[in-house]
Amino acid sequence: MGYITDNLALKTRLPRRQHRAERIVLTPDQVWSLVAVLDEPARSVTLLLVLTGLRVGELLALRWGNVDVRSRALRVRETVYEGHFDQPKTKRGNRTLPIGEETAEILANLRPSCPARMIWCSPRARDCR
């Protein structure tokens, strides 16, 4: 009494997969042309994103304690989204990356101008110092 004899889910038709627009990937020449017209800090942010492959939230949450310019390594331990800091979603997101000479130089040039713990920080932010 009241039993279902047919599985109605078997009659469900899924919509066709929509083709997404192809991602636009900049060539190295295009990246350098873009960087040439940017002011700081957008210039450094753009270069670091391209050179490290970090996600925007990972780069913006980066602290000086997780950057070792001498041994050229960068540890990803946090991410930020809409002002909220958190750990990366996956174990693979929590990682150490080797950085090249150019990346280390960009970070070294940023260091003297930023006395805060955070690399990217507004003076009003609570977690800067």
Coordinates of C-alpha atoms in Angstrom, one line a residue:
M1 CA 0.0 0.0 0.0
G2 CA 1.5 3.3 -1.1
Y3 CA 4.6 1.7 -2.7
I4 CA 6.2 3.3 -5.7
T5 CA 6.5 0.8 -8.5
D6 CA 8.4 3.0 -11.0
N7 CA 11.7 4.9 -10.4
L8 CA 10.8 8.3 -11.8
A9 CA 14.4 9.4 -11.7
L10 CA 15.1 7.0 -14.6
K11 CA 12.9 9.2 -16.7
T12 CA 14.8 12.3 -15.9
R13 CA 16.7 13.8 -18.8
L14 CA 19.6 16.0 -18.0
P15 CA 20.2 19.2 -20.0
R16 CA 23.0 19.2 -22.5
R17 CA 26.2 20.5 -21.2
Q18 CA 26.7 24.1 -22.2
H19 CA 30.0 25.0 -23.8
R20 CA 31.8 27.6 -21.8
A21 CA 33.7 30.4 -23.4
E22 CA 37.3 29.5 -24.0
R23 CA 39.6 31.0 -21.3
I24 CA 41.9 33.7 -22.5
V25 CA 45.5 33.1 -21.6
L26 CA 47.9 36.0 -22.0
T27 CA 51.2 35.4 -23.8
P28 CA 54.4 36.5 -22.0
D29 CA 54.7 39.5 -24.2
Q30 CA 51.1 40.5 -23.4
V31 CA 51.8 40.1 -19.7
W32 CA 54.9 42.4 -19.9
S33 CA 52.9 45.0 -21.9
L34 CA 50.2 44.9 -19.2
V35 CA 52.7 45.2 -16.4
A36 CA 54.4 48.1 -18.0
V37 CA 51.4 50.3 -17.7
L38 CA 50.4 49.3 -14.2
D39 CA 51.2 51.3 -11.0
E40 CA 52.2 49.8 -7.7
P41 CA 50.9 47.7 -6.0
A42 CA 48.9 46.4 -9.0
R43 CA 52.2 45.8 -10.9
S44 CA 53.7 43.6 -8.2
V45 CA 50.4 41.8 -7.6
T46 CA 50.1 41.0 -11.3
L47 CA 53.7 39.8 -11.6
L48 CA 53.5 37.7 -8.5
L49 CA 50.2 36.0 -9.6
V50 CA 51.7 35.2 -13.0
L51 CA 55.1 34.0 -11.6
T52 CA 53.8 31.9 -8.7
G53 CA 50.5 30.6 -9.9
L54 CA 48.9 31.6 -6.6
R55 CA 45.2 32.3 -6.4
V56 CA 44.3 35.9 -5.7
G57 CA 43.1 35.0 -2.1
E58 CA 46.3 33.1 -1.4
L59 CA 48.5 36.0 -2.5
L60 CA 46.5 38.6 -0.6
A61 CA 46.6 36.5 2.6
L62 CA 50.4 36.0 2.4
R63 CA 52.3 37.0 5.5
W64 CA 56.0 37.8 5.6
G65 CA 56.6 34.9 8.0
N66 CA 55.7 32.5 5.2
V67 CA 58.1 34.0 2.7
D68 CA 61.8 33.1 2.7
V69 CA 63.6 35.2 0.1
R70 CA 67.0 33.7 0.9
S71 CA 66.0 30.1 0.4
R72 CA 63.5 31.2 -2.3
A73 CA 60.4 29.5 -0.9
L74 CA 56.9 30.6 -0.2
R75 CA 54.5 28.8 2.1
V76 CA 50.8 28.9 1.4
R77 CA 49.0 28.6 4.8
E78 CA 46.0 30.9 4.4
T79 CA 43.6 32.4 2.0
V80 CA 41.3 35.4 2.2
Y81 CA 37.8 35.8 0.7
E82 CA 35.7 38.9 1.3
G83 CA 37.9 39.9 4.2
H84 CA 37.7 36.6 6.0
F85 CA 40.9 34.6 6.5
D86 CA 40.8 30.9 6.5
Q87 CA 43.0 27.8 5.8
P88 CA 43.1 26.5 2.2
K89 CA 40.1 24.3 1.4
T90 CA 42.2 21.2 0.6
K91 CA 45.4 19.6 1.9
R92 CA 47.0 20.3 -1.5
G93 CA 46.2 24.0 -1.1
N94 CA 48.4 24.1 2.0
R95 CA 51.8 23.9 0.3
T96 CA 55.3 25.2 -0.1
L97 CA 56.4 26.6 -3.5
P98 CA 59.8 27.3 -4.8
I99 CA 60.1 30.8 -6.1
G100 CA 62.4 32.1 -8.8
E101 CA 65.0 34.9 -8.6
E102 CA 62.6 37.4 -10.1
T103 CA 59.8 36.6 -7.7
A104 CA 62.3 36.8 -4.7
E105 CA 63.5 40.2 -6.0
I106 CA 59.9 41.5 -6.2
L107 CA 59.2 40.4 -2.7
A108 CA 62.5 41.7 -1.4
N109 CA 61.7 45.1 -2.9
L110 CA 58.3 45.2 -1.2
R111 CA 59.6 44.3 2.2
P112 CA 61.3 47.6 3.2
S113 CA 58.2 49.6 2.4
C114 CA 55.9 47.3 4.4
P115 CA 56.5 47.0 8.2
A116 CA 53.4 44.9 8.7
R117 CA 53.1 41.1 9.1
M118 CA 50.9 41.1 6.0
I119 CA 52.4 41.8 2.6
W120 CA 49.2 43.3 1.2
C121 CA 47.5 45.4 3.8
S122 CA 45.7 48.6 4.2
P123 CA 46.5 50.7 7.3
R124 CA 43.0 50.2 8.6
A125 CA 43.2 46.4 8.6
R126 CA 43.3 44.8 12.0
D127 CA 45.7 42.0 11.2
C128 CA 48.5 44.2 9.6
R129 CA 50.8 44.5 12.5

